PDB file of C-alpha atoms in Angstrom:
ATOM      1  CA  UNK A   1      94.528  76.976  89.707  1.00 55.00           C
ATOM      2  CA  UNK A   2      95.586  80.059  88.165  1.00 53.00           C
ATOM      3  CA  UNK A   3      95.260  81.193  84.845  1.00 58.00           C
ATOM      4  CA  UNK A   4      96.952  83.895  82.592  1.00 56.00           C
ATOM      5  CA  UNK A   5      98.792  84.990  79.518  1.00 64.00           C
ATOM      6  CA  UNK A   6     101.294  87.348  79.345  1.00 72.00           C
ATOM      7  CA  UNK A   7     103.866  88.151  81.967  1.00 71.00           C
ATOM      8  CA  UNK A   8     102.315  90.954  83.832  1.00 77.00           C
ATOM      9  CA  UNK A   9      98.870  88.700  84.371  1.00 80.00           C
ATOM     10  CA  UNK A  10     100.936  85.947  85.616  1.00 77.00           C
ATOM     11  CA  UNK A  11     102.214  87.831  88.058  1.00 79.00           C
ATOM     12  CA  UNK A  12      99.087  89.472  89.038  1.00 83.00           C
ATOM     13  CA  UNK A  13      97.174  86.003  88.945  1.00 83.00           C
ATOM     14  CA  UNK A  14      99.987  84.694  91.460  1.00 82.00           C
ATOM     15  CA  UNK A  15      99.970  87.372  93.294  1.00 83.00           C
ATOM     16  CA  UNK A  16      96.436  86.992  94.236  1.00 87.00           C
ATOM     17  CA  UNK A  17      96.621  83.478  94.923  1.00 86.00           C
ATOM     18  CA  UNK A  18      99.822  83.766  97.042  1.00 86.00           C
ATOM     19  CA  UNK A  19      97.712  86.631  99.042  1.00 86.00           C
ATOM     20  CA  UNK A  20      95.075  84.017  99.729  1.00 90.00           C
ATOM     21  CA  UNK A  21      97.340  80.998 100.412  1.00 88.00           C
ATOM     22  CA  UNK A  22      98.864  83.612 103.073  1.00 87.00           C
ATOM     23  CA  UNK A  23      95.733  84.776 104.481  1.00 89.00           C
ATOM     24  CA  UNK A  24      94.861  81.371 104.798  1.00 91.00           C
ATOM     25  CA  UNK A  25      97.784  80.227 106.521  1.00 89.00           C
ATOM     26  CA  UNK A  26      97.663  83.806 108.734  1.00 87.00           C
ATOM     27  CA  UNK A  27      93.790  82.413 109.654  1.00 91.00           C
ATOM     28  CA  UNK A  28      94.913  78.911 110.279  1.00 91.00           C
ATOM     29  CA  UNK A  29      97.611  80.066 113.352  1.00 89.00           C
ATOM     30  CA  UNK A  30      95.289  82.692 114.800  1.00 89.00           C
ATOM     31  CA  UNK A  31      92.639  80.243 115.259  1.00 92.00           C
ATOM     32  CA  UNK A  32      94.741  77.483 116.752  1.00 90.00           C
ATOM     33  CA  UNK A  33      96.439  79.690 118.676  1.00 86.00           C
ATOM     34  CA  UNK A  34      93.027  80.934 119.896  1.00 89.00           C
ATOM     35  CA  UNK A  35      91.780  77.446 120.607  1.00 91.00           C
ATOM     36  CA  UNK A  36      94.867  76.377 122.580  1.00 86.00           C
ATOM     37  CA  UNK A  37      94.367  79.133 125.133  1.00 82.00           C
ATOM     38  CA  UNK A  38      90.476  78.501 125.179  1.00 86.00           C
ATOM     39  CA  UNK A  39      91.016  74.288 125.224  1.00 84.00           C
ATOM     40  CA  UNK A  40      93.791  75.055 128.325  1.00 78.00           C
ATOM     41  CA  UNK A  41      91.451  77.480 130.137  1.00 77.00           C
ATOM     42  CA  UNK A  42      88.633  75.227 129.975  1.00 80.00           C
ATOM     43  CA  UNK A  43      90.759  72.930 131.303  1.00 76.00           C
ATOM     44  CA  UNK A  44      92.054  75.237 133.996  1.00 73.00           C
ATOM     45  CA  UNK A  45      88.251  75.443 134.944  1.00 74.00           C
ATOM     46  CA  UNK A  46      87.886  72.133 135.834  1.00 75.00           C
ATOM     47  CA  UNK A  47      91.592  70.354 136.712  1.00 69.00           C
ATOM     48  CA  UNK A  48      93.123  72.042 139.720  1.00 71.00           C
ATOM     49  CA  UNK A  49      96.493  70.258 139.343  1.00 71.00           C
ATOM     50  CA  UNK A  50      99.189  72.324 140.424  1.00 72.00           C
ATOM     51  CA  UNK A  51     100.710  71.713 136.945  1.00 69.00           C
ATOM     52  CA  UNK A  52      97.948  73.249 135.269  1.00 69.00           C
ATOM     53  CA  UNK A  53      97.643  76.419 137.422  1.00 70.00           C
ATOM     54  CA  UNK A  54     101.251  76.805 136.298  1.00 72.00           C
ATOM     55  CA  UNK A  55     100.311  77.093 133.575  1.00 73.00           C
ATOM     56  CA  UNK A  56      98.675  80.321 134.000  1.00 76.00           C
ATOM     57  CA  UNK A  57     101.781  81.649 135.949  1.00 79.00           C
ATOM     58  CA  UNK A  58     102.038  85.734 134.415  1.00 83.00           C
ATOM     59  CA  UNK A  59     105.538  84.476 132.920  1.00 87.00           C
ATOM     60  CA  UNK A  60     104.377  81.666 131.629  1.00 85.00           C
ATOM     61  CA  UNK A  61     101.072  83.062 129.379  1.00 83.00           C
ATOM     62  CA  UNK A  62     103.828  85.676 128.332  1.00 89.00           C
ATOM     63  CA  UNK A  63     106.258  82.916 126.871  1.00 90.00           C
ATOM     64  CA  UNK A  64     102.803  81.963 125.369  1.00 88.00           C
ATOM     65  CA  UNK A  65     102.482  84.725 123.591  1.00 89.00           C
ATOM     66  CA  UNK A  66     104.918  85.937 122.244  1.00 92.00           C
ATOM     67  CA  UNK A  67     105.510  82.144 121.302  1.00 92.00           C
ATOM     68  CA  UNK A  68     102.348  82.036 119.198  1.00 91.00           C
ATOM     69  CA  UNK A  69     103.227  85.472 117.624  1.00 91.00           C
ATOM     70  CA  UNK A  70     106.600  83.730 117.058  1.00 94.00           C
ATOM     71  CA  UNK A  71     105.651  80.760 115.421  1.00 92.00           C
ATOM     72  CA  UNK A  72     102.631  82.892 113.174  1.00 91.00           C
ATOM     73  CA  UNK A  73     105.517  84.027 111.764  1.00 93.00           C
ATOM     74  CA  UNK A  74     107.633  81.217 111.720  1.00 94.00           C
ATOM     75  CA  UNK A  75     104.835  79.699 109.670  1.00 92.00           C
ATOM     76  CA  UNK A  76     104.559  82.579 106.711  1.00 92.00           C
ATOM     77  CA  UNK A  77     108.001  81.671 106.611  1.00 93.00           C
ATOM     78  CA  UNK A  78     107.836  78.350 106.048  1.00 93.00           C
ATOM     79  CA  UNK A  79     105.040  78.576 103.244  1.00 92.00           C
ATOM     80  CA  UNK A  80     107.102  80.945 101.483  1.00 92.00           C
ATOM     81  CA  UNK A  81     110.375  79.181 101.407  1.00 94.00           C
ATOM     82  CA  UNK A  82     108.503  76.179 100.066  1.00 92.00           C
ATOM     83  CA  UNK A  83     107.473  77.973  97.337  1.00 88.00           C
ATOM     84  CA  UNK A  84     110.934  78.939  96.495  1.00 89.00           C
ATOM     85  CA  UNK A  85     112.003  75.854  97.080  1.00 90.00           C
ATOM     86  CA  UNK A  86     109.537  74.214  94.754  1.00 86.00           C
ATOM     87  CA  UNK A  87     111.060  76.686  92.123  1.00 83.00           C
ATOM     88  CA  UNK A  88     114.922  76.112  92.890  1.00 83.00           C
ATOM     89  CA  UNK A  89     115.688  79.157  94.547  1.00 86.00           C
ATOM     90  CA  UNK A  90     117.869  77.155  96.865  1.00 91.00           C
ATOM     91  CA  UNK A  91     119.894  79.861  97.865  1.00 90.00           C
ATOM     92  CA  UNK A  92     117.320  82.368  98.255  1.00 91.00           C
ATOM     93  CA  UNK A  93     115.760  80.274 100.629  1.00 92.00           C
ATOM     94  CA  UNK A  94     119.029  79.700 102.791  1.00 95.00           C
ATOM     95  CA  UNK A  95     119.840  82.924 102.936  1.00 95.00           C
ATOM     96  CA  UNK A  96     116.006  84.054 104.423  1.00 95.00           C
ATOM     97  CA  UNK A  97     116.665  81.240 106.675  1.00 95.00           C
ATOM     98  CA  UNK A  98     119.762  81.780 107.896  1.00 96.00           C
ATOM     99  CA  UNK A  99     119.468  85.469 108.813  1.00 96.00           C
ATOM    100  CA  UNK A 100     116.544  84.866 110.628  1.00 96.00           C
ATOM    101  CA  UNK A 101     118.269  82.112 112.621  1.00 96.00           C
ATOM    102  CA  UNK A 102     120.886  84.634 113.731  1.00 96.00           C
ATOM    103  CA  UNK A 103     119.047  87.259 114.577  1.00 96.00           C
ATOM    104  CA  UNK A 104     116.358  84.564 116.905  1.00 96.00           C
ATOM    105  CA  UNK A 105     119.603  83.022 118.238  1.00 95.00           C
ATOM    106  CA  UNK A 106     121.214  86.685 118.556  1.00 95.00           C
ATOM    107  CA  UNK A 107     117.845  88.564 120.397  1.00 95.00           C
ATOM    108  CA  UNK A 108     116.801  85.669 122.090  1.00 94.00           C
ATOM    109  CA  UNK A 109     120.614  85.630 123.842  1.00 94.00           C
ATOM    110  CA  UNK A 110     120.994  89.222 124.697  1.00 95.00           C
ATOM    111  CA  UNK A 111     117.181  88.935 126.017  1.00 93.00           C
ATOM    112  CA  UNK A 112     118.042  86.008 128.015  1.00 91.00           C
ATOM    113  CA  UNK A 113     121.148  87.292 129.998  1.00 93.00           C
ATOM    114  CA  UNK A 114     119.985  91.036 129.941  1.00 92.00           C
ATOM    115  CA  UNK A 115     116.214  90.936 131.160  1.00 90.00           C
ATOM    116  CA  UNK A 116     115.488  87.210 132.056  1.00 88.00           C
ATOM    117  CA  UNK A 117     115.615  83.821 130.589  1.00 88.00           C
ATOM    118  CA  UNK A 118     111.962  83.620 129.861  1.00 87.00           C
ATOM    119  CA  UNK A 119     112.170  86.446 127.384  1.00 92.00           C
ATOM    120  CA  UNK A 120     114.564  84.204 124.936  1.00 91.00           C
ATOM    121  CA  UNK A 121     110.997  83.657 123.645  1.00 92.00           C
ATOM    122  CA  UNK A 122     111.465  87.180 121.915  1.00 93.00           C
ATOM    123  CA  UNK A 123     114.718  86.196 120.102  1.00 95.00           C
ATOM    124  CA  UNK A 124     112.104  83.542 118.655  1.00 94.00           C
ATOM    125  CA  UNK A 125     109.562  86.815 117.953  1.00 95.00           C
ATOM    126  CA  UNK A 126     112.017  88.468 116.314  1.00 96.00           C
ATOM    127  CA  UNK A 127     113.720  85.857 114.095  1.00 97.00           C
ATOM    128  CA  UNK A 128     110.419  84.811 112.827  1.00 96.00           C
ATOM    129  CA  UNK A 129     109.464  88.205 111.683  1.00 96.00           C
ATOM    130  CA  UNK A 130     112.770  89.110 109.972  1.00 97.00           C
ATOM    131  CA  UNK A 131     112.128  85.580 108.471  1.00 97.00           C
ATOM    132  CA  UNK A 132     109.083  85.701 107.499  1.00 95.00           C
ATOM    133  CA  UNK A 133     109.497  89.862 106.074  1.00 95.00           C
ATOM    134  CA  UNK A 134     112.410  88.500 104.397  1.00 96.00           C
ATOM    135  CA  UNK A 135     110.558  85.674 102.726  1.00 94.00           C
ATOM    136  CA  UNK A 136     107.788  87.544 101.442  1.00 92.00           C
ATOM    137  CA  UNK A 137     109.991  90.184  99.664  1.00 93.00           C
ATOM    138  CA  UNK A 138     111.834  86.958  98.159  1.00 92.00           C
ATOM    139  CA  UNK A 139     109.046  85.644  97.450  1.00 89.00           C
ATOM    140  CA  UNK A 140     107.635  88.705  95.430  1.00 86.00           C
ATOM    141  CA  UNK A 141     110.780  89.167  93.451  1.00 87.00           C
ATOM    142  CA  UNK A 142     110.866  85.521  92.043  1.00 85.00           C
ATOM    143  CA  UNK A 143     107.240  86.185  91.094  1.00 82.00           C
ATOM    144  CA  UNK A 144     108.153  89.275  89.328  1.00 78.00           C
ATOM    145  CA  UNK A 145     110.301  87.199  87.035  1.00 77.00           C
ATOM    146  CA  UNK A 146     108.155  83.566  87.613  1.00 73.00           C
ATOM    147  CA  UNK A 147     108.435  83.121  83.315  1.00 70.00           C
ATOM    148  CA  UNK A 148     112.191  83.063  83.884  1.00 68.00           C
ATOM    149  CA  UNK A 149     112.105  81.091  87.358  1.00 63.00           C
ATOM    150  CA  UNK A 150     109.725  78.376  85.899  1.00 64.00           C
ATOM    151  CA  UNK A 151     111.905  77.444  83.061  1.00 64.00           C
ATOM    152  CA  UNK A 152     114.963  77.446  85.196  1.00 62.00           C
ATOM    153  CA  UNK A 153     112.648  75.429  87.478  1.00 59.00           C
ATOM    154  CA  UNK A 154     112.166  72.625  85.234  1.00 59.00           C
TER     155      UNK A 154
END
């Protein structure tokens, strides 16, 4: 819950909590991202499938990644364009969205057909970050006017 008078200690006061909502949801994909590769290596210990030793091709734990890295992003993103969202900035949100679909769909297409297909997975790297830059700095200028932005809001 957060707690303030005055404009400038709202904004501080959100600030703070946005920083930990973000560091939480920055802790939350490192760790699963961490115990996907340890859950599929102990499982690489003990299955000897040919499917599973695939898995552990040189391409393939690249794809994985720069996947994870990816979708790290992807989910800063998504937390922050909820948040605008929940405060009607509608077209603030498509517009974060929407440039970071073209530039994944843009990268990850020259990446494909000029190095090989399995680094499309950076078009996915890059979109994500522009997205997720992009959303923050959104983000912090609807906070910077949130007294304006929560009456329009409701």
């Amino acid at each position: 819950m957060v707690v303030a008078s005055g404009r400038d200690a709202v904004y501080r006061a959100l600030t703070r909590f946005y920083w930990r909502q973000d560091a939480l949801v920055s802790s939350a994909a490192v760790v699963s991202v961490l115990l996907t590769w340890l859950l599929v290596g102990a499982l690489r210990a003990h299955v000897t499938s040919e499917f599973l030793q695939g898995m552990f091709d040189p391409v393939a734990v690249r794809v994985f990644w720069i996947a994870a890295a990816g979708y790290a992003f992807f989910s800063l993103g998504l937390m922050n364009v909820l948040l605008l969202l929940s405060l009607s900035r509608i077209g603030r949100a498509l517009r974060v969205m929407s440039i970071g679909l073209a530039v994944n769909v843009g990268v990850g297409f020259v990446l494909s057909r000029a190095v090989d297909y399995s680094w499309a997975a950076g078009g996915l790297l890059a979109g994500a970050a522009v997205f997720a830059v992009l959303s923050v700095l959104e983000t912090d200028a609807v906070f910077r006017r949130i007294d304006f932005f929560f009456y329009a809001a409701y």
